[in-house]
PDB file of C-alpha atoms and ligand atoms in Angstrom:
ATOM      1  CA  MET A   1     107.525 115.211 107.142  1.00  0.00           C
ATOM      2  CA  ALA A   2     108.412 115.513 103.599  1.00  0.00           C
ATOM      3  CA  LYS A   3     108.171 112.308 101.870  1.00  0.00           C
ATOM      4  CA  LYS A   4     110.414 110.058  99.394  1.00  0.00           C
ATOM      5  CA  ILE A   5     107.509 109.296  96.802  1.00  0.00           C
ATOM      6  CA  VAL A   6     108.384 106.948  93.412  1.00  0.00           C
ATOM      7  CA  ILE A   7     105.860 106.926  90.414  1.00  0.00           C
ATOM      8  CA  LEU A   8     105.381 104.122  88.228  1.00  0.00           C
ATOM      9  CA  ASN A   9     104.323 105.625  84.787  1.00  0.00           C
ATOM     10  CA  GLY A  10     103.190 103.107  82.602  1.00  0.00           C
ATOM     11  CA  SER A  11     101.987 104.752  79.530  1.00  0.00           C
ATOM     12  CA  PRO A  12     103.631 104.479  76.224  1.00  0.00           C
ATOM     13  CA  ARG A  13     102.315 107.542  75.263  1.00  0.00           C
ATOM     14  CA  LYS A  14     105.117 110.946  75.727  1.00  0.00           C
ATOM     15  CA  GLY A  15     102.875 114.665  76.935  1.00  0.00           C
ATOM     16  CA  GLY A  16     100.139 111.820  76.948  1.00  0.00           C
ATOM     17  CA  ASN A  17      97.207 112.138  80.035  1.00  0.00           C
ATOM     18  CA  THR A  18      98.242 110.149  82.549  1.00  0.00           C
ATOM     19  CA  ALA A  19     102.156 112.789  82.272  1.00  0.00           C
ATOM     20  CA  HIS A  20      99.755 115.598  82.474  1.00  0.00           C
ATOM     21  CA  LEU A  21      98.281 113.588  85.746  1.00  0.00           C
ATOM     22  CA  ILE A  22     101.590 112.710  86.889  1.00  0.00           C
ATOM     23  CA  ASP A  23     102.898 116.681  86.047  1.00  0.00           C
ATOM     24  CA  ALA A  24     100.847 118.311  88.213  1.00  0.00           C
ATOM     25  CA  PHE A  25     101.072 115.914  91.995  1.00  0.00           C
ATOM     26  CA  THR A  26     104.464 116.366  91.106  1.00  0.00           C
ATOM     27  CA  LYS A  27     104.070 119.462  90.884  1.00  0.00           C
ATOM     28  CA  GLY A  28     102.069 119.763  94.553  1.00  0.00           C
ATOM     29  CA  ALA A  29     104.387 116.828  96.489  1.00  0.00           C
ATOM     30  CA  GLU A  30     107.427 119.443  95.405  1.00  0.00           C
ATOM     31  CA  ARG A  31     105.899 122.006  96.588  1.00  0.00           C
ATOM     32  CA  ALA A  32     105.002 120.357  99.885  1.00  0.00           C
ATOM     33  CA  GLY A  33     108.930 119.192 100.364  1.00  0.00           C
ATOM     34  CA  ASN A  34     109.119 116.109  99.046  1.00  0.00           C
ATOM     35  CA  THR A  35     111.307 113.911  96.858  1.00  0.00           C
ATOM     36  CA  VAL A  36     109.515 112.051  93.297  1.00  0.00           C
ATOM     37  CA  VAL A  37     111.651 110.164  91.001  1.00  0.00           C
ATOM     38  CA  ARG A  38     109.505 108.859  88.297  1.00  0.00           C
ATOM     39  CA  PHE A  39     109.904 106.544  85.540  1.00  0.00           C
ATOM     40  CA  ASP A  40     108.579 106.165  82.408  1.00  0.00           C
ATOM     41  CA  LEU A  41     108.553 102.555  82.472  1.00  0.00           C
ATOM     42  CA  GLN A  42     108.014 102.105  78.254  1.00  0.00           C
ATOM     43  CA  GLY A  43     111.473 104.081  77.673  1.00  0.00           C
ATOM     44  CA  MET A  44     112.621 100.811  80.046  1.00  0.00           C
ATOM     45  CA  ASN A  45     114.456  97.649  80.168  1.00  0.00           C
ATOM     46  CA  ILE A  46     112.023  95.535  81.409  1.00  0.00           C
ATOM     47  CA  ARG A  47     110.976  92.230  80.987  1.00  0.00           C
ATOM     48  CA  PRO A  48     108.247  90.256  82.678  1.00  0.00           C
ATOM     49  CA  CYS A  49     108.912  87.853  85.860  1.00  0.00           C
ATOM     50  CA  LEU A  50     109.838  84.149  85.405  1.00  0.00           C
ATOM     51  CA  GLY A  51     107.929  83.097  88.018  1.00  0.00           C
ATOM     52  CA  CYS A  52     111.421  81.284  89.173  1.00  0.00           C
ATOM     53  CA  CYS A  53     111.182  82.169  92.999  1.00  0.00           C
ATOM     54  CA  ARG A  54     114.802  82.962  93.104  1.00  0.00           C
ATOM     55  CA  GLY A  55     115.240  86.337  93.191  1.00  0.00           C
ATOM     56  CA  GLY A  56     115.380  87.618  97.403  1.00  0.00           C
ATOM     57  CA  LYS A  57     118.785  86.413  97.676  1.00  0.00           C
ATOM     58  CA  ASP A  58     121.396  90.002  97.218  1.00  0.00           C
ATOM     59  CA  GLU A  59     119.306  92.695  98.464  1.00  0.00           C
ATOM     60  CA  ALA A  60     121.052  95.251  96.497  1.00  0.00           C
ATOM     61  CA  SER A  61     120.123  93.059  92.627  1.00  0.00           C
ATOM     62  CA  PRO A  62     117.430  91.049  93.698  1.00  0.00           C
ATOM     63  CA  CYS A  63     115.953  89.585  91.310  1.00  0.00           C
ATOM     64  CA  VAL A  64     117.786  87.310  89.035  1.00  0.00           C
ATOM     65  CA  GLN A  65     116.965  88.559  85.154  1.00  0.00           C
ATOM     66  CA  LYS A  66     119.827  92.341  85.280  1.00  0.00           C
ATOM     67  CA  ASP A  67     117.708  94.843  83.662  1.00  0.00           C
ATOM     68  CA  ASP A  68     116.242  98.263  84.826  1.00  0.00           C
ATOM     69  CA  MET A  69     114.466  96.947  88.121  1.00  0.00           C
ATOM     70  CA  GLY A  70     117.754  97.509  88.703  1.00  0.00           C
ATOM     71  CA  LYS A  71     117.217 101.305  88.544  1.00  0.00           C
ATOM     72  CA  ILE A  72     114.130 101.084  90.665  1.00  0.00           C
ATOM     73  CA  TYR A  73     115.038  98.477  93.356  1.00  0.00           C
ATOM     74  CA  PRO A  74     116.618 101.172  95.205  1.00  0.00           C
ATOM     75  CA  ALA A  75     114.531 103.908  94.709  1.00  0.00           C
ATOM     76  CA  TYR A  76     111.125 101.175  94.880  1.00  0.00           C
ATOM     77  CA  ARG A  77     112.880 100.489  99.076  1.00  0.00           C
ATOM     78  CA  GLU A  78     113.625 104.175  99.832  1.00  0.00           C
ATOM     79  CA  ALA A  79     110.220 105.201  99.632  1.00  0.00           C
ATOM     80  CA  ASP A  80     107.553 106.076 101.370  1.00  0.00           C
ATOM     81  CA  VAL A  81     104.745 106.478  99.269  1.00  0.00           C
ATOM     82  CA  VAL A  82     104.267 104.003  96.286  1.00  0.00           C
ATOM     83  CA  VAL A  83     102.596 106.296  92.637  1.00  0.00           C
ATOM     84  CA  LEU A  84     100.564 103.643  90.105  1.00  0.00           C
ATOM     85  CA  ALA A  85     100.112 105.700  87.505  1.00  0.00           C
ATOM     86  CA  SER A  86      98.911 104.657  83.600  1.00  0.00           C
ATOM     87  CA  PRO A  87      96.327 104.618  81.116  1.00  0.00           C
ATOM     88  CA  LEU A  88      93.130 102.267  81.376  1.00  0.00           C
ATOM     89  CA  TYR A  89      93.496  99.438  79.283  1.00  0.00           C
ATOM     90  CA  TYR A  90      91.555  96.881  78.461  1.00  0.00           C
ATOM     91  CA  TRP A  91      89.794  98.232  82.122  1.00  0.00           C
ATOM     92  CA  ASN A  92      92.485  97.689  83.509  1.00  0.00           C
ATOM     93  CA  VAL A  93      95.893  99.375  84.318  1.00  0.00           C
ATOM     94  CA  SER A  94      98.898  98.902  81.849  1.00  0.00           C
ATOM     95  CA  GLY A  95     101.176  95.842  80.726  1.00  0.00           C
ATOM     96  CA  GLN A  96     104.007  98.194  80.665  1.00  0.00           C
ATOM     97  CA  LEU A  97     103.187  98.991  84.807  1.00  0.00           C
ATOM     98  CA  LYS A  98     101.757  95.306  85.454  1.00  0.00           C
ATOM     99  CA  CYS A  99     104.490  93.595  84.506  1.00  0.00           C
ATOM    100  CA  ALA A 100     107.275  96.437  86.293  1.00  0.00           C
ATOM    101  CA  PHE A 101     104.818  95.617  89.908  1.00  0.00           C
ATOM    102  CA  ASP A 102     105.481  91.815  89.219  1.00  0.00           C
ATOM    103  CA  ARG A 103     108.881  92.448  88.893  1.00  0.00           C
ATOM    104  CA  LEU A 104     108.640  93.502  93.389  1.00  0.00           C
ATOM    105  CA  PHE A 105     107.813  90.298  94.614  1.00  0.00           C
ATOM    106  CA  ALA A 106     111.706  89.635  94.241  1.00  0.00           C
ATOM    107  CA  VAL A 107     111.983  92.261  96.619  1.00  0.00           C
ATOM    108  CA  ALA A 108     109.247  90.548  98.751  1.00  0.00           C
ATOM    109  CA  GLU A 109     111.512  87.501  98.400  1.00  0.00           C
ATOM    110  CA  CYS A 110     114.233  89.119 100.163  1.00  0.00           C
ATOM    111  CA  ASP A 111     111.967  88.714 103.312  1.00  0.00           C
ATOM    112  CA  ALA A 112     111.756  85.196 104.705  1.00  0.00           C
ATOM    113  CA  ASN A 113     107.964  85.800 105.316  1.00  0.00           C
ATOM    114  CA  TYR A 114     107.758  87.377 102.141  1.00  0.00           C
ATOM    115  CA  ASN A 115     106.176  89.494 102.655  1.00  0.00           C
ATOM    116  CA  ASN A 116     106.159  92.942 100.883  1.00  0.00           C
ATOM    117  CA  PRO A 117     108.104  96.621 102.394  1.00  0.00           C
ATOM    118  CA  VAL A 118     104.849  98.075 103.572  1.00  0.00           C
ATOM    119  CA  LYS A 119     103.785 102.088 100.997  1.00  0.00           C
ATOM    120  CA  GLU A 120     101.215 104.367 101.064  1.00  0.00           C
ATOM    121  CA  SER A 121     100.219 104.177  97.865  1.00  0.00           C
ATOM    122  CA  VAL A 122      98.446 106.647  94.289  1.00  0.00           C
ATOM    123  CA  LEU A 123      96.549 106.067  92.000  1.00  0.00           C
ATOM    124  CA  LEU A 124      96.374 108.576  89.023  1.00  0.00           C
ATOM    125  CA  MET A 125      94.591 107.158  86.062  1.00  0.00           C
ATOM    126  CA  ALA A 126      93.656 108.207  82.281  1.00  0.00           C
ATOM    127  CA  ALA A 127      90.423 106.798  79.927  1.00  0.00           C
ATOM    128  CA  GLU A 128      88.478 107.949  77.152  1.00  0.00           C
ATOM    129  CA  GLY A 129      85.252 106.478  78.988  1.00  0.00           C
ATOM    130  CA  PHE A 130      84.625 106.544  82.567  1.00  0.00           C
ATOM    131  CA  GLU A 131      84.555 102.629  83.905  1.00  0.00           C
ATOM    132  CA  PHE A 132      87.482 102.669  86.557  1.00  0.00           C
ATOM    133  CA  GLU A 133      85.731  99.674  88.244  1.00  0.00           C
ATOM    134  CA  GLU A 134      87.725  96.712  87.750  1.00  0.00           C
ATOM    135  CA  ALA A 135      91.241  99.205  87.605  1.00  0.00           C
ATOM    136  CA  GLU A 136      89.857 100.311  91.339  1.00  0.00           C
ATOM    137  CA  TYR A 137      89.090  96.863  92.253  1.00  0.00           C
ATOM    138  CA  TRP A 138      92.725  95.815  91.625  1.00  0.00           C
ATOM    139  CA  TYR A 139      94.200  98.280  93.256  1.00  0.00           C
ATOM    140  CA  ASP A 140      91.931  98.381  96.887  1.00  0.00           C
ATOM    141  CA  ARG A 141      92.967  94.549  96.286  1.00  0.00           C
ATOM    142  CA  LEU A 142      95.871  95.308  95.702  1.00  0.00           C
ATOM    143  CA  MET A 143      96.691  97.074  98.357  1.00  0.00           C
ATOM    144  CA  SER A 144      94.958  95.312 101.542  1.00  0.00           C
ATOM    145  CA  HIS A 145      96.644  92.047  99.812  1.00  0.00           C
ATOM    146  CA  LEU A 146     100.128  94.395 100.364  1.00  0.00           C
ATOM    147  CA  GLY A 147      98.599  96.163 103.731  1.00  0.00           C
ATOM    148  CA  TRP A 148      99.722  99.450 102.258  1.00  0.00           C
ATOM    149  CA  THR A 149      97.425 102.445 102.505  1.00  0.00           C
ATOM    150  CA  SER A 150      95.814 104.178  99.896  1.00  0.00           C
ATOM    151  CA  LEU A 151      96.120 108.471  99.736  1.00  0.00           C
ATOM    152  CA  GLY A 152      94.277 108.835  97.392  1.00  0.00           C
ATOM    153  CA  LYS A 153      92.688 108.069  93.316  1.00  0.00           C
ATOM    154  CA  VAL A 154      92.742 111.546  90.677  1.00  0.00           C
ATOM    155  CA  LEU A 155      90.864 108.891  87.499  1.00  0.00           C
ATOM    156  CA  ALA A 156      90.265 111.079  84.978  1.00  0.00           C
ATOM    157  CA  GLY A 157      87.670 110.102  82.440  1.00  0.00           C
ATOM    158  CA  GLY A 158      86.292 111.571  79.036  1.00  0.00           C
ATOM    159  CA  VAL A 159      90.453 111.681  77.298  1.00  0.00           C
ATOM    160  CA  MET A 160      91.242 109.510  74.254  1.00  0.00           C
ATOM    161  CA  GLU A 161      93.879 111.827  72.338  1.00  0.00           C
ATOM    162  CA  ALA A 162      97.315 112.493  74.075  1.00  0.00           C
ATOM    163  CA  GLY A 163      96.734 116.473  75.850  1.00  0.00           C
ATOM    164  CA  ALA A 164      93.426 116.202  75.929  1.00  0.00           C
ATOM    165  CA  ILE A 165      93.645 116.559  79.431  1.00  0.00           C
ATOM    166  CA  GLU A 166      94.183 119.984  79.307  1.00  0.00           C
ATOM    167  CA  GLY A 167      91.994 122.200  81.247  1.00  0.00           C
ATOM    168  CA  SER A 168      90.100 119.906  83.628  1.00  0.00           C
ATOM    169  CA  PRO A 169      89.871 120.240  87.123  1.00  0.00           C
ATOM    170  CA  LYS A 170      91.413 115.806  87.044  1.00  0.00           C
ATOM    171  CA  LEU A 171      95.036 117.693  87.562  1.00  0.00           C
ATOM    172  CA  LYS A 172      94.836 120.620  89.489  1.00  0.00           C
ATOM    173  CA  GLU A 173      92.253 117.553  91.478  1.00  0.00           C
ATOM    174  CA  ALA A 174      96.077 115.357  91.161  1.00  0.00           C
ATOM    175  CA  GLU A 175      98.728 118.631  92.091  1.00  0.00           C
ATOM    176  CA  ALA A 176      96.161 118.885  95.384  1.00  0.00           C
ATOM    177  CA  LEU A 177      96.409 115.330  96.666  1.00  0.00           C
ATOM    178  CA  GLY A 178     100.332 115.327  95.715  1.00  0.00           C
ATOM    179  CA  GLU A 179     100.545 118.614  98.200  1.00  0.00           C
ATOM    180  CA  LYS A 180      98.255 116.804 100.791  1.00  0.00           C
ATOM    181  CA  LEU A 181     100.304 114.155 101.445  1.00  0.00           C
TER     182      LEU A 181
HETATM  183  C1  FMN B   1      95.722  99.480  73.885  1.00  0.00           C
HETATM  184  C2  FMN B   1      94.201 100.750  75.044  1.00  0.00           C
HETATM  185  C3  FMN B   1      92.900 100.345  75.179  1.00  0.00           C
HETATM  186  C4  FMN B   1      92.317 100.924  76.142  1.00  0.00           C
HETATM  187  N1  FMN B   1      90.701 100.589  76.874  1.00  0.00           N
HETATM  188  C5  FMN B   1      90.240 101.585  77.331  1.00  0.00           C
HETATM  189  C6  FMN B   1      89.281 101.051  77.979  1.00  0.00           C
HETATM  190  O1  FMN B   1      89.281  99.602  78.230  1.00  0.00           O
HETATM  191  N2  FMN B   1      88.520 102.130  78.280  1.00  0.00           N
HETATM  192  C7  FMN B   1      89.078 102.711  78.608  1.00  0.00           C
HETATM  193  O2  FMN B   1      87.698 104.048  78.391  1.00  0.00           O
HETATM  194  N3  FMN B   1      89.444 104.416  77.736  1.00  0.00           N
HETATM  195  C8  FMN B   1      91.067 102.857  76.756  1.00  0.00           C
HETATM  196  N4  FMN B   1      91.870 103.036  76.465  1.00  0.00           N
HETATM  197  C9  FMN B   1      92.703 104.871  75.741  1.00  0.00           C
HETATM  198  C10 FMN B   1      93.017 104.932  76.559  1.00  0.00           C
HETATM  199  O3  FMN B   1      92.445 105.229  77.996  1.00  0.00           O
HETATM  200  C11 FMN B   1      92.961 106.808  76.379  1.00  0.00           C
HETATM  201  O4  FMN B   1      92.960 106.724  75.640  1.00  0.00           O
HETATM  202  C12 FMN B   1      93.820 107.102  77.797  1.00  0.00           C
HETATM  203  O5  FMN B   1      93.569 108.411  77.914  1.00  0.00           O
HETATM  204  C13 FMN B   1      95.787 107.036  77.564  1.00  0.00           C
HETATM  205  O6  FMN B   1      95.668 108.008  78.467  1.00  0.00           O
HETATM  206  P1  FMN B   1      97.868 108.493  77.615  1.00  0.00           P
HETATM  207  O7  FMN B   1      97.481 109.222  77.323  1.00  0.00           O
HETATM  208  O8  FMN B   1      98.004 108.269  79.058  1.00  0.00           O
HETATM  209  O9  FMN B   1      98.431 107.045  76.834  1.00  0.00           O
HETATM  210  C14 FMN B   1      92.630 102.413  75.467  1.00  0.00           C
HETATM  211  C15 FMN B   1      93.942 102.970  74.864  1.00  0.00           C
HETATM  212  C16 FMN B   1      94.683 101.584  74.142  1.00  0.00           C
HETATM  213  C17 FMN B   1      96.082 102.623  73.280  1.00  0.00           C
END
Protein backbone atom coordinates (compact mmCIF):
# COMPACT_ATOMS: atom_id res chain seq x y z
CA MET A 1 0.00 0.00 0.00
CA ALA A 2 1.25 3.46 -0.88
CA LYS A 3 2.57 5.41 2.07
CA LYS A 4 2.79 9.09 2.91
CA ILE A 5 6.37 10.02 3.66
CA VAL A 6 7.66 13.17 5.31
CA ILE A 7 11.37 13.92 5.07
CA LEU A 8 12.98 16.28 7.57
CA ASN A 9 16.27 17.37 6.00
CA GLY A 10 18.64 18.62 8.68
CA SER A 11 21.52 19.44 6.33
CA PRO A 12 22.17 23.11 5.62
CA ARG A 13 24.08 22.32 2.41
CA LYS A 14 22.23 22.47 -0.89
CA GLY A 15 23.54 19.66 -3.09
CA GLY A 16 25.21 18.12 -0.06
CA ASN A 17 25.63 14.46 0.72
CA THR A 18 22.49 14.22 2.82
CA ALA A 19 20.56 15.84 -0.04
CA HIS A 20 21.92 13.18 -2.43
CA LEU A 21 20.78 10.43 -0.06
CA ILE A 22 17.35 12.07 0.13
CA ASP A 23 17.10 12.34 -3.67
CA ALA A 24 17.97 8.66 -4.11
CA PHE A 25 15.57 7.58 -1.37
CA THR A 26 12.81 9.74 -2.88
CA LYS A 27 13.40 8.26 -6.35
CA GLY A 28 12.86 4.76 -5.01
CA ALA A 29 9.92 5.71 -2.81
CA GLU A 30 8.07 7.55 -5.59
CA ARG A 31 8.76 4.78 -8.10
CA ALA A 32 6.96 2.43 -5.69
CA GLY A 33 3.94 4.76 -5.64
CA ASN A 34 4.52 6.49 -2.32
CA THR A 35 4.06 10.23 -1.85
CA VAL A 36 6.97 12.23 -0.49
CA VAL A 37 6.93 15.65 1.15
CA ARG A 38 10.34 17.10 1.96
CA PHE A 39 11.18 19.92 4.31
CA ASP A 40 14.62 21.54 3.97
CA LEU A 41 14.82 22.83 7.52
CA GLN A 42 17.73 25.22 6.94
CA GLY A 43 15.65 27.47 4.72
CA MET A 44 12.73 27.56 7.13
CA ASN A 45 11.92 29.81 10.05
CA ILE A 46 11.82 27.25 12.84
CA ARG A 47 12.51 28.50 16.33
CA PRO A 48 13.68 26.25 19.17
CA CYS A 49 11.16 24.82 21.64
CA LEU A 50 10.45 27.22 24.51
CA GLY A 51 9.66 24.42 26.96
CA CYS A 52 6.50 26.29 27.99
CA CYS A 53 4.35 23.13 27.83
CA ARG A 54 1.37 25.26 26.84
CA GLY A 55 0.85 23.71 23.41
CA GLY A 56 -1.64 21.11 22.26
CA LYS A 57 -4.74 23.28 22.52
CA ASP A 58 -5.39 23.47 18.79
CA GLU A 59 -4.73 20.38 16.69
CA ALA A 60 -4.38 22.42 13.50
CA SER A 61 -1.77 24.70 15.07
CA PRO A 62 -0.54 22.93 18.20
CA CYS A 63 2.43 25.10 19.22
CA VAL A 64 2.26 28.54 20.85
CA GLN A 65 5.01 29.67 18.45
CA LYS A 66 3.66 30.50 15.01
CA ASP A 67 6.44 29.92 12.50
CA ASP A 68 7.23 27.51 9.66
CA MET A 69 6.51 24.50 11.86
CA GLY A 70 2.96 25.32 10.81
CA LYS A 71 3.85 23.82 7.42
CA ILE A 72 5.26 20.66 8.97
CA TYR A 73 2.54 19.85 11.53
CA PRO A 74 -0.21 18.87 9.03
CA ALA A 75 2.17 16.76 6.93
CA TYR A 76 3.54 15.10 10.07
CA ARG A 77 0.05 14.26 11.29
CA GLU A 78 -0.81 12.56 8.01
CA ALA A 79 2.53 10.82 7.50
CA ASP A 80 2.97 7.08 7.73
CA VAL A 81 6.76 7.39 7.57
CA VAL A 82 8.99 10.13 8.99
CA VAL A 83 12.49 10.23 7.49
CA LEU A 84 15.17 11.80 9.65
CA ALA A 85 17.98 12.98 7.36
CA SER A 86 21.08 14.70 8.65
CA PRO A 87 24.81 15.12 8.38
CA LEU A 88 26.73 13.78 11.36
CA TYR A 89 27.59 16.84 13.46
CA TYR A 90 29.71 16.20 16.53
CA TRP A 91 28.64 12.56 16.44
CA ASN A 92 24.94 13.30 16.39
CA VAL A 93 22.22 14.76 14.19
CA SER A 94 22.38 18.44 13.26
CA GLY A 95 20.84 21.17 15.37
CA GLN A 96 18.41 21.94 12.56
CA LEU A 97 16.90 18.46 12.79
CA LYS A 98 16.85 18.30 16.58
CA CYS A 99 15.30 21.77 16.77
CA ALA A 100 12.41 20.76 14.49
CA PHE A 101 11.95 17.40 16.18
CA ASP A 102 11.65 19.02 19.63
CA ARG A 103 8.82 21.13 18.28
CA LEU A 104 6.84 17.96 17.47
CA PHE A 105 6.21 17.75 21.22
CA ALA A 106 3.36 20.19 20.65
CA VAL A 107 1.57 17.44 18.72
CA ALA A 108 1.99 15.00 21.62
CA GLU A 109 0.52 17.70 23.88
CA CYS A 110 -2.76 17.34 21.96
CA ASP A 111 -3.10 13.91 23.56
CA ALA A 112 -4.28 13.72 27.17
CA ASN A 113 -1.47 11.27 27.94
CA TYR A 114 1.16 13.07 25.84
CA ASN A 115 1.32 10.13 23.45
CA ASN A 116 3.13 10.87 20.21
CA PRO A 117 1.42 9.70 17.03
CA VAL A 118 2.82 6.33 16.04
CA LYS A 119 4.91 6.32 12.86
CA GLU A 120 7.42 4.34 10.91
CA SER A 121 10.80 5.95 10.43
CA VAL A 122 14.02 5.94 8.43
CA LEU A 123 17.44 7.42 9.25
CA LEU A 124 19.62 8.85 6.46
CA MET A 125 23.03 10.22 7.41
CA ALA A 126 26.29 11.37 5.83
CA ALA A 127 29.64 11.93 7.54
CA GLU A 128 33.33 12.44 6.98
CA GLY A 129 34.16 9.52 9.27
CA PHE A 130 32.34 6.30 10.07
CA GLU A 131 31.47 6.76 13.73
CA PHE A 132 27.68 6.77 13.68
CA GLU A 133 27.26 4.91 16.99
CA GLU A 134 26.07 7.85 19.08
CA ALA A 135 23.61 9.04 16.44
CA GLU A 136 22.32 5.51 15.98
CA TYR A 137 21.91 5.12 19.72
CA TRP A 138 19.89 8.36 19.88
CA TYR A 139 17.72 7.24 16.95
CA ASP A 140 17.23 3.69 18.24
CA ARG A 141 16.24 4.94 21.69
CA LEU A 142 13.92 7.54 20.15
CA MET A 143 12.16 4.79 18.18
CA SER A 144 11.77 2.77 21.36
CA HIS A 145 10.51 5.71 23.47
CA LEU A 146 7.99 6.78 20.83
CA GLY A 147 6.89 3.26 19.94
CA TRP A 148 7.91 3.89 16.34
CA THR A 149 9.22 1.24 13.96
CA SER A 150 12.47 1.83 12.12
CA LEU A 151 12.30 0.66 8.52
CA GLY A 152 16.02 1.08 8.02
CA LYS A 153 19.09 3.29 8.13
CA VAL A 154 21.51 4.40 5.43
CA LEU A 155 24.74 5.65 7.00
CA ALA A 156 27.18 7.01 4.44
CA GLY A 157 30.65 7.54 5.88
CA GLY A 158 33.79 8.79 4.14
CA VAL A 159 32.16 11.82 2.53
CA MET A 160 33.29 15.31 3.49
CA GLU A 161 32.87 17.72 0.58
CA ALA A 162 29.38 18.41 -0.72
CA GLY A 163 28.66 15.89 -3.47
CA ALA A 164 31.48 13.53 -2.50
CA ILE A 165 28.83 10.83 -2.16
CA GLU A 166 28.23 10.76 -5.94
CA GLY A 167 28.85 7.24 -7.27
CA SER A 168 28.68 5.70 -3.79
CA PRO A 169 26.78 2.41 -3.37
CA LYS A 170 25.04 4.12 -0.44
CA LEU A 171 22.87 5.98 -2.96
CA LYS A 172 21.66 2.67 -4.40
CA GLU A 173 21.05 1.50 -0.83
CA ALA A 174 18.93 4.60 -0.12
CA GLU A 175 17.00 4.14 -3.38
CA ALA A 176 16.33 0.48 -2.59
CA LEU A 177 15.16 1.34 0.92
CA GLY A 178 12.79 3.94 -0.47
CA GLU A 179 11.40 1.44 -2.96
CA LYS A 180 10.77 -1.37 -0.49
CA LEU A 181 8.96 0.61 2.22
C1 LIG B 1 29.75 21.36 12.37
C2 LIG B 1 30.23 20.07 11.74
C3 LIG B 1 30.41 18.97 12.54
C4 LIG B 1 30.80 17.76 11.98
N1 LIG B 1 30.97 16.68 12.80
C5 LIG B 1 31.34 15.49 12.26
C6 LIG B 1 31.50 14.35 13.09
O1 LIG B 1 31.30 14.39 14.31
N2 LIG B 1 31.91 13.21 12.51
C7 LIG B 1 32.13 13.11 11.16
O2 LIG B 1 32.50 12.03 10.70
N3 LIG B 1 31.94 14.16 10.35
C8 LIG B 1 31.55 15.35 10.86
N4 LIG B 1 31.35 16.43 10.04
C9 LIG B 1 31.44 16.27 8.56
C10 LIG B 1 30.06 16.11 7.90
O3 LIG B 1 29.28 15.14 8.57
C11 LIG B 1 30.21 15.72 6.44
O4 LIG B 1 30.86 16.76 5.75
C12 LIG B 1 28.90 15.40 5.76
O5 LIG B 1 29.14 14.82 4.49
C13 LIG B 1 28.05 16.66 5.60
O6 LIG B 1 26.82 16.33 5.01
P1 LIG B 1 26.08 17.37 4.01
O7 LIG B 1 26.88 17.39 2.74
O8 LIG B 1 24.73 16.82 3.84
O9 LIG B 1 26.06 18.70 4.69
C14 LIG B 1 31.00 17.67 10.58
C15 LIG B 1 30.83 18.80 9.78
C16 LIG B 1 30.46 20.01 10.34
C17 LIG B 1 30.26 21.21 9.46
